Amino acid sequence: MTESAGPRFERLLVTGGAGFIGSCFVRDLLARRDGRRITVLDKLTYAGNPANLAPVEADPEQAARFRFVVGDIADPAAVGLLVAEADAVVNFAAESHVDRSILDPEAFLRTDVLGVHVLLEACRIERERARKGERTAAPRLLQVSTDEVYGSVETGASVEDDRLEPRSPYSAAKAAGELLVNSYFVTYGVDVVTTRGSNTYGPYHYPEKLIPLFVTNAIDDQQLPLYGDGLQRRDWLYVSDHAGAIEHVLEHGEPGGVYNVPGEAERANREVVTALLERLGKPWSLVRSVADRPGHDRRYAMDGSRLAALGWRNRTTFEDGLAATIDWYVANEAWWRPIKSGEFQDYYRRQYEARLAGSREAS
Ligand code: NAD
Ligand code: TDX
C-alpha cells in the first residue's frame, strides 16, 4: 500500500475524539480534505471538550464530513449502530490520568476494559456480517495504548514482545484492554492493531498532566508540585506526531500488530520543568517538592524500530514542540481558564492540598 493509492479507510469512527490526542487526530485528518468522513463518539467526561473540535466545526468543508455523537463506548446499542457504518474504528476513549486512577480506579475498569470489550464485540459482529456478504469488508479496530503497560523500565528500551508489567490502576486497565484486543484477533480473527504511545504533550492538553498543569500554574505564579525527587524520566512525544503515527499504523499496520510510538526525547521531569520556566521567564522558586505518587514509575523508554520499519518518522523535536505548546497556552487562556475554574478545583484540592501544605522549596 503506497501513500499515492489514497487512504484505505473512508469512514472512520473515532471514539474519545473530543479529548486531547483524539481531537488532534480528527483536526489533522479532516484538514487534509481528502474526502474521508469521521464520526466522533465521546462521552464528554471531565476531559472531553467540544471546544477541541471547534476548528472543524468552523470550516464548512470539514464540518460536512464530520459528525459528533455523545455516548459511551461501554454502551453496546450506541456502539453497534456506529460500528456498522464504519470502515475502521480508532479508540482513543479512556480514563487517562494515573493520579485519578489512584484516587478512584473503578471508572478506569469501566471504560478502559469493559468499553474496549464492547467495541471488540461490535467489530466481531460486523466481521460476521462481512463474511455473509452483508457488508463489503470487516472493520479494522486500532486500539490506542500506552508505554505504561511495560511498567517502570530502569535501563534499556522496551520492545513490543516484552512482558506487560503495569503498576498503576490506569496502566493495568490499559494492559487488560490490550489483552482483550489480542484475544479477539487470535480467537475470532477480528482485524486489530495496537499502538503504544509515549508521554504526549501539545495544545488542547487537559491541565491535569505535568506540562499543561505546570505551564498554566506558572503563568499565574502558582506553585508547581513536583513529585518526589523529580528525577523520574519520561519520553516526550508531540501530539501531532502521535496522531500521525496512529494514522500510519491504521493504514499500514499488520493485522494483530503492536507498535511502539516513542517520542525520542527522554528527559527527567526536572529538565522539563526547567525548560518550561525558562521559556515563560518564571523563577524556579515556584517549584515545590511534594509527596511522591504512590507506585511512581521511575522511567519509560521504548524502542521504535518496528514503527520505523513501517515507514513512520516523527517530525517535531522536543524543543520546538515545547515552545509551540507553551506559546499556545499563553495565547489561549480562553480555552483553559474555564476548565481550571470548574470541576478541576475539587480535583486539585483532593490531589494537591495536603501535599502542598507539607511541601518544601525544591532544591
Ligand atoms: P483524554 O483524557 O484527554 O481524553 C479521553 C477522551 O475520551 C475524552 O474526550 C473523554 O470524554 C472520552 N471518554 C472517556 N470515557 C469515555 C467513554 N466511556 N466513552 C466515550 N468516550 C469516553 O486522553 P488523551 O490524553 O487524549 O488519551 C487518549 C488515549 O491515548 C487514551 O486511550 C490514553 O490511554 C492514550 N495515551 C495517552 C497518552 C498521553 O500522554 N496523554 C500517551 C499514550 C497513550
Ligand atoms: O503534579 C504533577 N507533578 C509531577 O511531578 C504531575 C501531574 C505529574 N508529575 C510527574 C509524574 C510523572 O513522572 O510528571 C511525570 C508526568 O506525569 P503525567 O503528566 O501525569 O503523565 P504520566 O503519569 O507519565 O502518564 C502520561 O503518559 C502516558 C499520560 O497521562 C498517560 O495517559 C499516558 O498513557
CSV table of C-alpha atoms and ligand atoms in Angstrom, one decimal:
chain,number,residue,atom,x,y,z
A,1,MET,CA,0.0,0.0,0.0
A,2,THR,CA,1.6,3.3,-1.0
A,3,GLU,CA,0.5,6.8,0.0
A,4,SER,CA,-0.5,7.6,-3.6
A,5,ALA,CA,-3.0,4.8,-3.5
A,6,GLY,CA,-5.1,7.1,-1.3
A,7,PRO,CA,-6.4,6.3,2.2
A,8,ARG,CA,-7.6,2.8,2.8
A,9,PHE,CA,-10.5,3.6,5.1
A,10,GLU,CA,-13.1,6.2,4.1
A,11,ARG,CA,-15.5,6.3,7.0
A,12,LEU,CA,-13.9,6.4,10.5
A,13,LEU,CA,-15.4,6.1,13.9
A,14,VAL,CA,-13.2,7.9,16.3
A,15,THR,CA,-14.0,7.2,20.0
A,16,GLY,CA,-12.8,9.7,22.5
A,17,GLY,CA,-12.3,12.2,19.7
A,18,ALA,CA,-13.1,15.2,22.0
A,19,GLY,CA,-10.1,14.5,24.2
A,20,PHE,CA,-6.5,15.7,23.8
A,21,ILE,CA,-5.0,13.2,21.3
A,22,GLY,CA,-8.2,12.1,19.6
A,23,SER,CA,-9.2,15.7,18.8
A,24,CYS,CA,-5.7,16.3,17.2
A,25,PHE,CA,-6.2,13.2,15.1
A,26,VAL,CA,-9.6,14.5,13.9
A,27,ARG,CA,-8.4,18.0,13.2
A,28,ASP,CA,-5.3,16.9,11.3
A,29,LEU,CA,-7.1,14.2,9.3
A,30,LEU,CA,-10.1,16.3,8.2
A,31,ALA,CA,-7.7,19.3,7.4
A,32,ARG,CA,-6.2,17.1,4.6
A,33,ARG,CA,-9.5,17.4,2.7
A,34,ASP,CA,-9.2,14.0,1.1
A,35,GLY,CA,-12.9,13.1,1.3
A,36,ARG,CA,-12.7,10.9,4.4
A,37,ARG,CA,-15.6,11.2,6.9
A,38,ILE,CA,-15.3,11.0,10.7
A,39,THR,CA,-17.9,10.2,13.3
A,40,VAL,CA,-16.8,11.0,16.9
A,41,LEU,CA,-18.3,9.1,19.7
A,42,ASP,CA,-17.4,10.7,23.0
A,43,LYS,CA,-19.0,10.5,26.5
A,44,LEU,CA,-17.8,14.1,27.3
A,45,THR,CA,-16.3,13.2,30.7
A,46,TYR,CA,-14.5,16.0,32.5
A,47,ALA,CA,-11.6,15.5,29.9
A,48,GLY,CA,-13.8,15.7,26.8
A,49,ASN,CA,-14.4,19.1,25.4
A,50,PRO,CA,-16.3,20.0,22.2
A,51,ALA,CA,-14.2,23.2,22.0
A,52,ASN,CA,-11.3,20.9,21.0
A,53,LEU,CA,-13.1,20.3,17.7
A,54,ALA,CA,-14.2,24.0,17.1
A,55,PRO,CA,-11.7,24.4,14.2
A,56,VAL,CA,-13.5,21.5,12.4
A,57,GLU,CA,-17.0,22.9,13.1
A,58,ALA,CA,-15.8,26.4,11.9
A,59,ASP,CA,-14.8,25.1,8.5
A,60,PRO,CA,-17.8,24.2,6.3
A,61,GLU,CA,-16.0,21.7,4.1
A,62,GLN,CA,-14.7,19.8,7.1
A,63,ALA,CA,-17.9,20.1,9.1
A,64,ALA,CA,-19.8,18.4,6.2
A,65,ARG,CA,-17.6,15.3,6.7
A,66,PHE,CA,-17.9,15.3,10.4
A,67,ARG,CA,-20.5,14.1,12.9
A,68,PHE,CA,-20.4,14.3,16.7
A,69,VAL,CA,-22.3,11.7,18.8
A,70,VAL,CA,-22.4,12.0,22.6
A,71,GLY,CA,-22.3,8.4,24.0
A,72,ASP,CA,-20.4,5.8,26.0
A,73,ILE,CA,-18.1,3.1,24.4
A,74,ALA,CA,-19.4,0.8,27.1
A,75,ASP,CA,-23.0,1.1,25.6
A,76,PRO,CA,-23.5,-1.8,23.1
A,77,ALA,CA,-26.5,-0.2,21.5
A,78,ALA,CA,-24.8,3.1,20.6
A,79,VAL,CA,-21.6,1.4,19.6
A,80,GLY,CA,-23.3,-1.3,17.4
A,81,LEU,CA,-25.0,1.2,15.2
A,82,LEU,CA,-21.9,3.3,14.7
A,83,VAL,CA,-19.5,0.4,14.0
A,84,ALA,CA,-22.0,-0.9,11.5
A,85,GLU,CA,-21.4,2.3,9.4
A,86,ALA,CA,-17.6,2.4,9.8
A,87,ASP,CA,-14.7,1.1,7.8
A,88,ALA,CA,-12.4,1.5,10.8
A,89,VAL,CA,-12.6,2.3,14.5
A,90,VAL,CA,-9.9,4.3,16.3
A,91,ASN,CA,-10.3,4.0,20.0
A,92,PHE,CA,-8.9,6.9,22.0
A,93,ALA,CA,-11.6,6.8,24.6
A,94,ALA,CA,-10.2,6.2,28.1
A,95,GLU,CA,-9.8,7.4,31.5
A,96,SER,CA,-6.2,8.6,31.1
A,97,HIS,CA,-4.8,10.2,34.2
A,98,VAL,CA,-2.6,8.0,36.6
A,99,ASP,CA,-3.3,10.2,39.6
A,100,ARG,CA,-7.1,9.9,39.2
A,101,SER,CA,-6.7,6.1,38.8
A,102,ILE,CA,-5.0,6.1,42.3
A,103,LEU,CA,-7.9,8.1,43.8
A,104,ASP,CA,-10.7,6.3,42.1
A,105,PRO,CA,-9.9,3.2,39.9
A,106,GLU,CA,-13.4,2.0,39.1
A,107,ALA,CA,-14.1,4.3,36.1
A,108,PHE,CA,-10.8,3.1,34.6
A,109,LEU,CA,-12.1,-0.5,34.5
A,110,ARG,CA,-15.4,0.5,33.1
A,111,THR,CA,-14.0,2.4,30.1
A,112,ASP,CA,-10.5,1.1,29.5
A,113,VAL,CA,-11.5,-2.6,29.9
A,114,LEU,CA,-15.3,-3.1,29.5
A,115,GLY,CA,-15.6,-0.3,26.9
A,116,VAL,CA,-12.9,-1.9,24.8
A,117,HIS,CA,-14.7,-5.2,25.1
A,118,VAL,CA,-17.9,-3.6,23.8
A,119,LEU,CA,-16.0,-2.2,20.8
A,120,LEU,CA,-14.5,-5.6,20.1
A,121,GLU,CA,-17.9,-7.3,20.2
A,122,ALA,CA,-19.3,-4.8,17.7
A,123,CYS,CA,-16.3,-5.5,15.4
A,124,ARG,CA,-16.8,-9.2,15.7
A,125,ILE,CA,-20.5,-8.9,14.7
A,126,GLU,CA,-19.5,-6.7,11.7
A,127,ARG,CA,-16.9,-9.3,10.7
A,128,GLU,CA,-19.6,-11.9,10.6
A,129,ARG,CA,-21.8,-9.7,8.5
A,130,ALA,CA,-18.9,-9.2,6.1
A,131,ARG,CA,-18.4,-13.0,5.9
A,132,LYS,CA,-22.1,-13.3,5.0
A,133,GLY,CA,-21.8,-10.6,2.3
A,134,GLU,CA,-23.9,-8.1,4.2
A,135,ARG,CA,-21.1,-5.5,4.1
A,136,THR,CA,-18.0,-5.3,1.8
A,137,ALA,CA,-15.2,-5.6,4.4
A,138,ALA,CA,-14.9,-6.2,8.1
A,139,PRO,CA,-13.9,-3.1,10.1
A,140,ARG,CA,-10.4,-2.6,11.5
A,141,LEU,CA,-10.0,-1.6,15.1
A,142,LEU,CA,-7.0,0.5,16.2
A,143,GLN,CA,-6.5,0.4,20.0
A,144,VAL,CA,-4.6,3.4,21.3
A,145,SER,CA,-2.5,2.1,24.2
A,146,THR,CA,0.5,3.4,26.2
A,147,ASP,CA,4.1,2.8,27.1
A,148,GLU,CA,2.9,2.5,30.7
A,149,VAL,CA,1.8,-1.1,30.1
A,150,TYR,CA,5.5,-2.2,30.2
A,151,GLY,CA,5.8,-0.8,33.8
A,152,SER,CA,8.9,1.0,35.0
A,153,VAL,CA,11.9,0.4,32.8
A,154,GLU,CA,15.1,1.1,34.7
A,155,THR,CA,17.5,0.6,31.8
A,156,GLY,CA,17.3,-0.1,28.1
A,157,ALA,CA,14.2,0.3,25.9
A,158,SER,CA,11.0,-1.9,25.7
A,159,VAL,CA,10.3,-3.9,22.6
A,160,GLU,CA,6.8,-4.9,21.6
A,161,ASP,CA,7.2,-8.5,22.7
A,162,ASP,CA,8.4,-7.7,26.2
A,163,ARG,CA,6.2,-8.7,29.2
A,164,LEU,CA,3.5,-6.3,30.3
A,165,GLU,CA,4.1,-5.3,33.9
A,166,PRO,CA,1.7,-2.5,34.6
A,167,ARG,CA,1.9,-1.0,38.1
A,168,SER,CA,-0.9,1.6,38.4
A,169,PRO,CA,-4.7,1.0,38.1
A,170,TYR,CA,-4.6,3.1,34.9
A,171,SER,CA,-1.8,1.1,33.3
A,172,ALA,CA,-3.3,-2.2,34.5
A,173,ALA,CA,-6.6,-1.3,32.9
A,174,LYS,CA,-4.9,-0.3,29.6
A,175,ALA,CA,-3.0,-3.6,29.6
A,176,ALA,CA,-6.2,-5.5,30.2
A,177,GLY,CA,-7.8,-3.7,27.3
A,178,GLU,CA,-4.8,-4.7,25.1
A,179,LEU,CA,-5.0,-8.3,26.1
A,180,LEU,CA,-8.7,-8.4,25.1
A,181,VAL,CA,-7.8,-6.8,21.8
A,182,ASN,CA,-5.3,-9.5,21.1
A,183,SER,CA,-7.7,-12.3,22.2
A,184,TYR,CA,-10.3,-11.1,19.6
A,185,PHE,CA,-7.6,-11.3,16.9
A,186,VAL,CA,-6.5,-14.8,17.9
A,187,THR,CA,-9.9,-16.2,18.7
A,188,TYR,CA,-12.2,-14.5,16.2
A,189,GLY,CA,-9.9,-13.1,13.5
A,190,VAL,CA,-11.1,-9.5,14.2
A,191,ASP,CA,-8.7,-7.1,12.3
A,192,VAL,CA,-6.9,-5.2,15.1
A,193,VAL,CA,-3.8,-3.1,15.5
A,194,THR,CA,-2.4,-1.6,18.7
A,195,THR,CA,-0.2,1.4,19.3
A,196,ARG,CA,1.8,2.1,22.5
A,197,GLY,CA,2.5,5.8,22.6
A,198,SER,CA,4.8,7.6,25.0
A,199,ASN,CA,4.1,10.7,27.1
A,200,THR,CA,2.3,13.1,24.8
A,201,TYR,CA,2.2,16.9,25.0
A,202,GLY,CA,0.9,19.8,23.0
A,203,PRO,CA,-2.1,22.2,22.6
A,204,TYR,CA,-5.5,21.2,24.0
A,205,HIS,CA,-4.0,19.0,26.7
A,206,TYR,CA,-6.2,19.0,29.8
A,207,PRO,CA,-4.3,20.9,32.5
A,208,GLU,CA,-4.1,18.0,35.0
A,209,LYS,CA,-1.0,16.5,33.4
A,210,LEU,CA,2.6,17.6,34.1
A,211,ILE,CA,3.3,20.0,31.2
A,212,PRO,CA,-0.1,21.8,30.9
A,213,LEU,CA,-0.6,22.0,34.7
A,214,PHE,CA,2.8,23.5,35.3
A,215,VAL,CA,2.6,25.9,32.3
A,216,THR,CA,-0.8,27.2,33.4
A,217,ASN,CA,0.1,27.4,37.1
A,218,ALA,CA,3.4,29.2,36.2
A,219,ILE,CA,1.5,31.8,34.0
A,220,ASP,CA,-0.5,32.6,37.2
A,221,ASP,CA,2.6,32.5,39.5
A,222,GLN,CA,1.1,29.5,41.3
A,223,GLN,CA,3.1,26.7,43.0
A,224,LEU,CA,4.3,23.8,40.8
A,225,PRO,CA,4.0,20.5,42.8
A,226,LEU,CA,7.0,18.3,41.7
A,227,TYR,CA,6.6,14.7,42.9
A,228,GLY,CA,9.5,13.2,44.9
A,229,ASP,CA,13.0,14.0,43.7
A,230,GLY,CA,11.8,15.0,40.2
A,231,LEU,CA,14.3,12.6,38.6
A,232,GLN,CA,11.7,10.3,37.0
A,233,ARG,CA,12.2,10.1,33.3
A,234,ARG,CA,9.6,10.2,30.5
A,235,ASP,CA,9.9,10.1,26.7
A,236,TRP,CA,8.1,13.1,25.3
A,237,LEU,CA,6.1,12.8,22.0
A,238,TYR,CA,4.5,15.8,20.3
A,239,VAL,CA,0.7,15.3,19.9
A,240,SER,CA,0.6,15.7,16.1
A,241,ASP,CA,3.4,13.1,15.8
A,242,HIS,CA,1.4,10.7,18.0
A,243,ALA,CA,-1.8,11.3,15.9
A,244,GLY,CA,0.2,10.9,12.7
A,245,ALA,CA,1.8,7.7,13.8
A,246,ILE,CA,-1.7,6.3,14.7
A,247,GLU,CA,-3.0,7.1,11.3
A,248,HIS,CA,0.1,5.5,9.7
A,249,VAL,CA,-0.4,2.3,11.7
A,250,LEU,CA,-4.1,2.3,10.9
A,251,GLU,CA,-3.3,2.4,7.2
A,252,HIS,CA,-0.2,0.2,7.1
A,253,GLY,CA,0.0,-1.9,10.3
A,254,GLU,CA,0.0,-5.7,10.1
A,255,PRO,CA,-3.3,-7.3,11.4
A,256,GLY,CA,-2.8,-8.2,15.0
A,257,GLY,CA,0.4,-6.0,15.1
A,258,VAL,CA,1.5,-3.9,18.1
A,259,TYR,CA,3.7,-0.8,17.5
A,260,ASN,CA,5.6,1.3,20.0
A,261,VAL,CA,5.4,5.1,19.3
A,262,PRO,CA,8.3,6.7,21.1
A,263,GLY,CA,8.9,10.4,21.2
A,264,GLU,CA,12.7,10.0,21.0
A,265,ALA,CA,13.1,12.8,23.7
A,266,GLU,CA,13.8,11.2,27.1
A,267,ARG,CA,14.0,13.8,29.8
A,268,ALA,CA,14.0,13.9,33.6
A,269,ASN,CA,10.9,15.8,35.0
A,270,ARG,CA,13.2,18.4,36.4
A,271,GLU,CA,14.7,19.1,33.0
A,272,VAL,CA,11.2,19.6,31.5
A,273,VAL,CA,10.2,22.0,34.4
A,274,THR,CA,13.5,24.0,33.9
A,275,ALA,CA,12.8,24.4,30.2
A,276,LEU,CA,9.2,25.5,30.6
A,277,LEU,CA,10.1,28.0,33.3
A,278,GLU,CA,12.9,29.4,31.2
A,279,ARG,CA,10.5,30.0,28.2
A,280,LEU,CA,7.9,31.6,30.4
A,281,GLY,CA,10.5,33.7,32.2
A,282,LYS,CA,9.4,32.4,35.6
A,283,PRO,CA,11.6,31.5,38.6
A,284,TRP,CA,12.5,28.0,39.9
A,285,SER,CA,11.2,29.2,43.3
A,286,LEU,CA,7.7,28.4,42.2
A,287,VAL,CA,8.6,24.7,42.3
A,288,ARG,CA,7.6,22.8,45.5
A,289,SER,CA,8.9,19.3,46.3
A,290,VAL,CA,5.8,17.3,47.3
A,291,ALA,CA,5.0,13.8,48.5
A,292,ASP,CA,5.6,11.3,45.7
A,293,ARG,CA,2.9,9.5,43.6
A,294,PRO,CA,2.4,6.0,45.2
A,295,GLY,CA,4.0,3.3,43.0
A,296,HIS,CA,5.5,6.1,40.8
A,297,ASP,CA,7.1,4.5,37.7
A,298,ARG,CA,10.7,5.7,37.5
A,299,ARG,CA,11.3,5.6,33.8
A,300,TYR,CA,9.6,4.7,30.5
A,301,ALA,CA,11.6,4.1,27.3
A,302,MET,CA,10.6,2.3,24.1
A,303,ASP,CA,12.4,1.0,21.0
A,304,GLY,CA,10.8,2.4,17.9
A,305,SER,CA,12.4,0.1,15.2
A,306,ARG,CA,9.2,-1.7,14.3
A,307,LEU,CA,7.3,1.6,13.6
A,308,ALA,CA,10.3,3.0,11.7
A,309,ALA,CA,10.4,-0.1,9.5
A,310,LEU,CA,6.7,0.6,8.7
A,311,GLY,CA,7.9,4.0,7.4
A,312,TRP,CA,6.9,6.4,10.1
A,313,ARG,CA,9.2,9.3,11.3
A,314,ASN,CA,8.3,11.9,13.9
A,315,ARG,CA,8.6,15.5,12.7
A,316,THR,CA,8.8,17.6,15.8
A,317,THR,CA,11.8,18.0,18.2
A,318,PHE,CA,11.1,18.4,21.9
A,319,GLU,CA,12.5,21.9,21.9
A,320,ASP,CA,10.2,23.0,19.1
A,321,GLY,CA,7.2,21.2,20.4
A,322,LEU,CA,7.6,22.5,23.9
A,323,ALA,CA,8.0,26.1,22.6
A,324,ALA,CA,4.8,25.7,20.4
A,325,THR,CA,2.9,24.2,23.3
A,326,ILE,CA,3.8,27.0,25.8
A,327,ASP,CA,3.0,29.7,23.3
A,328,TRP,CA,-0.3,28.1,22.6
A,329,TYR,CA,-1.3,28.1,26.3
A,330,VAL,CA,-0.1,31.8,26.6
A,331,ALA,CA,-2.3,32.7,23.6
A,332,ASN,CA,-5.3,30.5,24.5
A,333,GLU,CA,-6.3,31.4,28.1
A,334,ALA,CA,-9.9,31.4,26.9
A,335,TRP,CA,-9.6,27.6,26.4
A,336,TRP,CA,-8.0,26.7,29.8
A,337,ARG,CA,-9.3,29.2,32.3
A,338,PRO,CA,-12.9,27.9,32.2
A,339,ILE,CA,-11.5,24.3,32.7
A,340,LYS,CA,-9.4,25.3,35.7
A,341,SER,CA,-12.3,27.1,37.4
A,342,GLY,CA,-14.8,24.1,37.2
A,343,GLU,CA,-14.7,20.5,38.4
A,344,PHE,CA,-10.9,20.9,38.3
A,345,GLN,CA,-10.9,22.9,41.5
A,346,ASP,CA,-12.3,19.9,43.5
A,347,TYR,CA,-9.8,17.6,41.9
A,348,TYR,CA,-6.9,19.9,42.6
A,349,ARG,CA,-7.8,20.2,46.2
A,350,ARG,CA,-8.1,16.4,46.6
A,351,GLN,CA,-4.8,15.8,44.8
A,352,TYR,CA,-2.6,18.6,46.0
A,353,GLU,CA,-3.9,20.4,49.1
A,354,ALA,CA,-2.3,18.2,51.7
A,355,ARG,CA,0.8,17.7,49.5
A,356,LEU,CA,1.4,21.4,49.1
A,357,ALA,CA,0.7,22.0,52.8
A,358,GLY,CA,3.5,19.6,53.6
A,359,SER,CA,5.8,20.7,50.8
A,360,ARG,CA,9.2,22.3,50.8
A,361,GLU,CA,11.0,24.5,48.3
A,362,ALA,CA,12.5,22.2,45.7
A,363,SER,CA,16.3,22.2,45.6
B,1,NAD,P1,-8.1,12.5,27.4
B,1,NAD,O1,-8.3,12.1,28.8
B,1,NAD,O2,-7.7,13.8,27.0
B,1,NAD,O3,-9.4,12.1,26.5
B,1,NAD,C1,-10.1,11.0,26.7
B,1,NAD,C2,-11.4,11.2,25.9
B,1,NAD,O4,-12.2,10.0,26.0
B,1,NAD,C3,-12.3,12.4,26.4
B,1,NAD,O5,-12.8,13.1,25.3
B,1,NAD,C4,-13.4,11.6,27.2
B,1,NAD,O6,-14.6,12.4,27.2
B,1,NAD,C5,-13.5,10.4,26.3
B,1,NAD,N1,-14.1,9.3,27.1
B,1,NAD,C6,-13.8,8.8,28.3
B,1,NAD,N2,-14.5,7.8,28.7
B,1,NAD,C7,-15.4,7.5,27.6
B,1,NAD,C8,-16.3,6.5,27.4
B,1,NAD,N3,-16.7,5.6,28.3
B,1,NAD,N4,-17.0,6.6,26.2
B,1,NAD,C9,-16.7,7.5,25.3
B,1,NAD,N5,-15.8,8.5,25.5
B,1,NAD,C10,-15.1,8.5,26.6
B,1,NAD,O7,-7.0,11.4,26.9
B,1,NAD,P2,-5.8,11.5,25.9
B,1,NAD,O8,-4.6,12.1,26.6
B,1,NAD,O9,-6.2,12.2,24.7
B,1,NAD,O10,-5.5,10.0,25.6
B,1,NAD,C11,-6.2,9.3,24.5
B,1,NAD,C12,-5.8,7.9,24.5
B,1,NAD,O11,-4.3,7.8,24.4
B,1,NAD,C13,-6.1,7.1,25.8
B,1,NAD,O12,-6.5,5.8,25.4
B,1,NAD,C14,-4.8,7.1,26.5
B,1,NAD,O13,-4.7,5.9,27.3
B,1,NAD,C15,-3.8,7.0,25.4
B,1,NAD,N6,-2.4,7.6,25.6
B,1,NAD,C16,-2.3,8.8,26.1
B,1,NAD,C17,-1.0,9.3,26.3
B,1,NAD,C18,-0.8,10.7,26.9
B,1,NAD,O14,0.3,11.1,27.2
B,1,NAD,N7,-1.8,11.6,27.0
B,1,NAD,C19,0.1,8.6,26.0
B,1,NAD,C20,-0.1,7.3,25.5
B,1,NAD,C21,-1.4,6.8,25.3
B,2,TDX,O1,1.7,17.4,39.5
B,2,TDX,C1,2.5,16.6,39.0
B,2,TDX,N1,3.7,16.5,39.4
B,2,TDX,C2,4.7,15.7,38.9
B,2,TDX,O2,5.8,15.6,39.4
B,2,TDX,C3,2.1,15.8,37.9
B,2,TDX,C4,0.7,15.8,37.3
B,2,TDX,C5,3.0,14.9,37.4
B,2,TDX,N2,4.2,14.8,37.9
B,2,TDX,C6,5.2,13.8,37.3
B,2,TDX,C7,4.7,12.4,37.3
B,2,TDX,C8,5.4,11.8,36.1
B,2,TDX,O3,6.7,11.3,36.5
B,2,TDX,O4,5.4,14.1,36.0
B,2,TDX,C9,5.5,13.0,35.2
B,2,TDX,C10,4.4,13.0,34.1
B,2,TDX,O5,3.2,12.9,34.8
B,2,TDX,P1,1.8,12.9,34.0
B,2,TDX,O6,1.7,14.1,33.1
B,2,TDX,O7,0.7,12.6,35.0
B,2,TDX,O8,2.0,11.6,33.0
B,2,TDX,P2,2.3,10.1,33.2
B,2,TDX,O9,1.9,9.7,34.6
B,2,TDX,O10,3.7,9.9,32.9
B,2,TDX,O11,1.3,9.4,32.1
B,2,TDX,C11,1.1,10.0,30.8
B,2,TDX,O12,1.8,9.3,29.9
B,2,TDX,C12,1.4,8.0,29.5
B,2,TDX,C13,-0.3,10.1,30.4
B,2,TDX,O13,-1.1,10.8,31.5
B,2,TDX,C14,-0.9,8.7,30.2
B,2,TDX,O14,-2.3,8.8,29.7
B,2,TDX,C15,-0.1,8.0,29.2
B,2,TDX,O15,-0.6,6.7,29.0
